[in-house]
Amino acid sequence: MLRPKLPDVPTPPTPTVTLQQMQPPAPSAGRPIAPYVGIGAGAVAAVVVVGIVLTALLAAVAVSAVSVAIAAVVLRSLVNGAHKR
């Protein structure tokens, strides 16, 4: 009997595999942080000094206002006492 002849099965080409080593990305150099720390410390010191100076000025104004008020009360009482005599 006649049998059909099957075609030859072509062999697929073998893929060439090249192994590549995966390296982690190199850390970026970036900017150094030291100058910013110095600037930050200087800014904090400046804010603290300005705060202390402003607080001292406010206290001086308050003490002056109280002393002027006391002097006004004393002068008023002296003037009223002189008018009553």
Short mmCIF file of C-alpha atoms in Angstrom, two decimals:
data_model
loop_
_atom_site.label_atom_id
_atom_site.label_comp_id
_atom_site.label_asym_id
_atom_site.label_seq_id
_atom_site.Cartn_x
_atom_site.Cartn_y
_atom_site.Cartn_z
CA MET A 1 0.00 0.00 0.00
CA LEU A 2 1.00 3.49 -0.52
CA ARG A 3 1.86 5.47 2.48
CA PRO A 4 2.06 9.23 2.37
CA LYS A 5 5.49 10.53 2.96
CA LEU A 6 5.61 13.06 5.81
CA PRO A 7 7.81 16.06 5.31
CA ASP A 8 10.89 16.35 7.42
CA VAL A 9 10.37 18.50 10.49
CA PRO A 10 12.77 21.40 10.25
CA THR A 11 14.74 21.96 13.39
CA PRO A 12 14.24 25.44 14.80
CA PRO A 13 17.38 27.54 15.00
CA THR A 14 18.93 27.47 18.43
CA PRO A 15 18.89 30.94 19.94
CA THR A 16 22.23 32.29 20.95
CA VAL A 17 21.98 33.27 24.57
CA THR A 18 24.51 35.72 25.90
CA LEU A 19 24.49 36.24 29.59
CA GLN A 20 24.93 39.81 30.62
CA GLN A 21 25.81 40.72 34.13
CA MET A 22 23.36 43.16 35.61
CA GLN A 23 25.15 45.77 37.63
CA PRO A 24 23.29 47.96 40.06
CA PRO A 25 23.26 51.61 39.04
CA ALA A 26 26.17 53.57 40.38
CA PRO A 27 25.23 55.91 43.21
CA SER A 28 25.02 59.46 41.99
CA ALA A 29 27.62 61.82 43.32
CA GLY A 30 25.01 64.54 43.93
CA ARG A 31 25.78 67.76 45.69
CA PRO A 32 27.62 67.80 48.98
CA ILE A 33 25.36 68.62 51.90
CA ALA A 34 28.01 70.24 54.10
CA PRO A 35 27.53 73.82 52.79
CA TYR A 36 23.78 73.59 53.32
CA VAL A 37 24.25 72.42 56.89
CA GLY A 38 26.50 75.42 57.53
CA ILE A 39 23.97 77.77 55.98
CA GLY A 40 21.16 76.18 58.00
CA ALA A 41 23.06 76.52 61.26
CA GLY A 42 23.89 80.14 60.45
CA ALA A 43 20.26 80.88 59.62
CA VAL A 44 19.07 79.32 62.87
CA ALA A 45 21.63 81.31 64.84
CA ALA A 46 20.56 84.52 63.08
CA VAL A 47 16.88 83.86 63.82
CA VAL A 48 17.66 83.17 67.48
CA VAL A 49 19.73 86.34 67.81
CA VAL A 50 17.06 88.46 66.10
CA GLY A 51 14.41 86.92 68.35
CA ILE A 52 16.41 87.71 71.47
CA VAL A 53 17.02 91.30 70.36
CA LEU A 54 13.36 91.87 69.51
CA THR A 55 12.27 90.38 72.83
CA ALA A 56 14.69 92.65 74.69
CA LEU A 57 13.40 95.70 72.79
CA LEU A 58 9.80 94.75 73.55
CA ALA A 59 10.63 94.35 77.24
CA ALA A 60 12.37 97.76 77.23
CA VAL A 61 9.32 99.40 75.65
CA ALA A 62 7.02 97.75 78.19
CA VAL A 63 9.16 98.86 81.15
CA SER A 64 9.33 102.40 79.74
CA ALA A 65 5.56 102.51 79.28
CA VAL A 66 4.97 101.36 82.85
CA SER A 67 7.44 103.90 84.25
CA VAL A 68 5.86 106.74 82.23
CA ALA A 69 2.40 105.70 83.46
CA ILE A 70 3.58 105.68 87.09
CA ALA A 71 5.26 109.07 86.63
CA ALA A 72 2.02 110.47 85.15
CA VAL A 73 -0.03 109.20 88.09
CA VAL A 74 2.43 110.67 90.60
CA LEU A 75 2.53 114.06 88.80
CA ARG A 76 -1.27 114.15 88.59
CA SER A 77 -1.62 113.48 92.27
CA LEU A 78 0.96 116.20 93.05
CA VAL A 79 -0.82 118.72 90.82
CA ASN A 80 -4.23 117.87 92.31
CA GLY A 81 -2.79 118.12 95.85
CA ALA A 82 -1.35 121.55 95.11
CA HIS A 83 -4.71 122.85 93.79
CA LYS A 84 -6.58 121.68 96.90
CA ARG A 85 -4.40 123.70 99.28
#
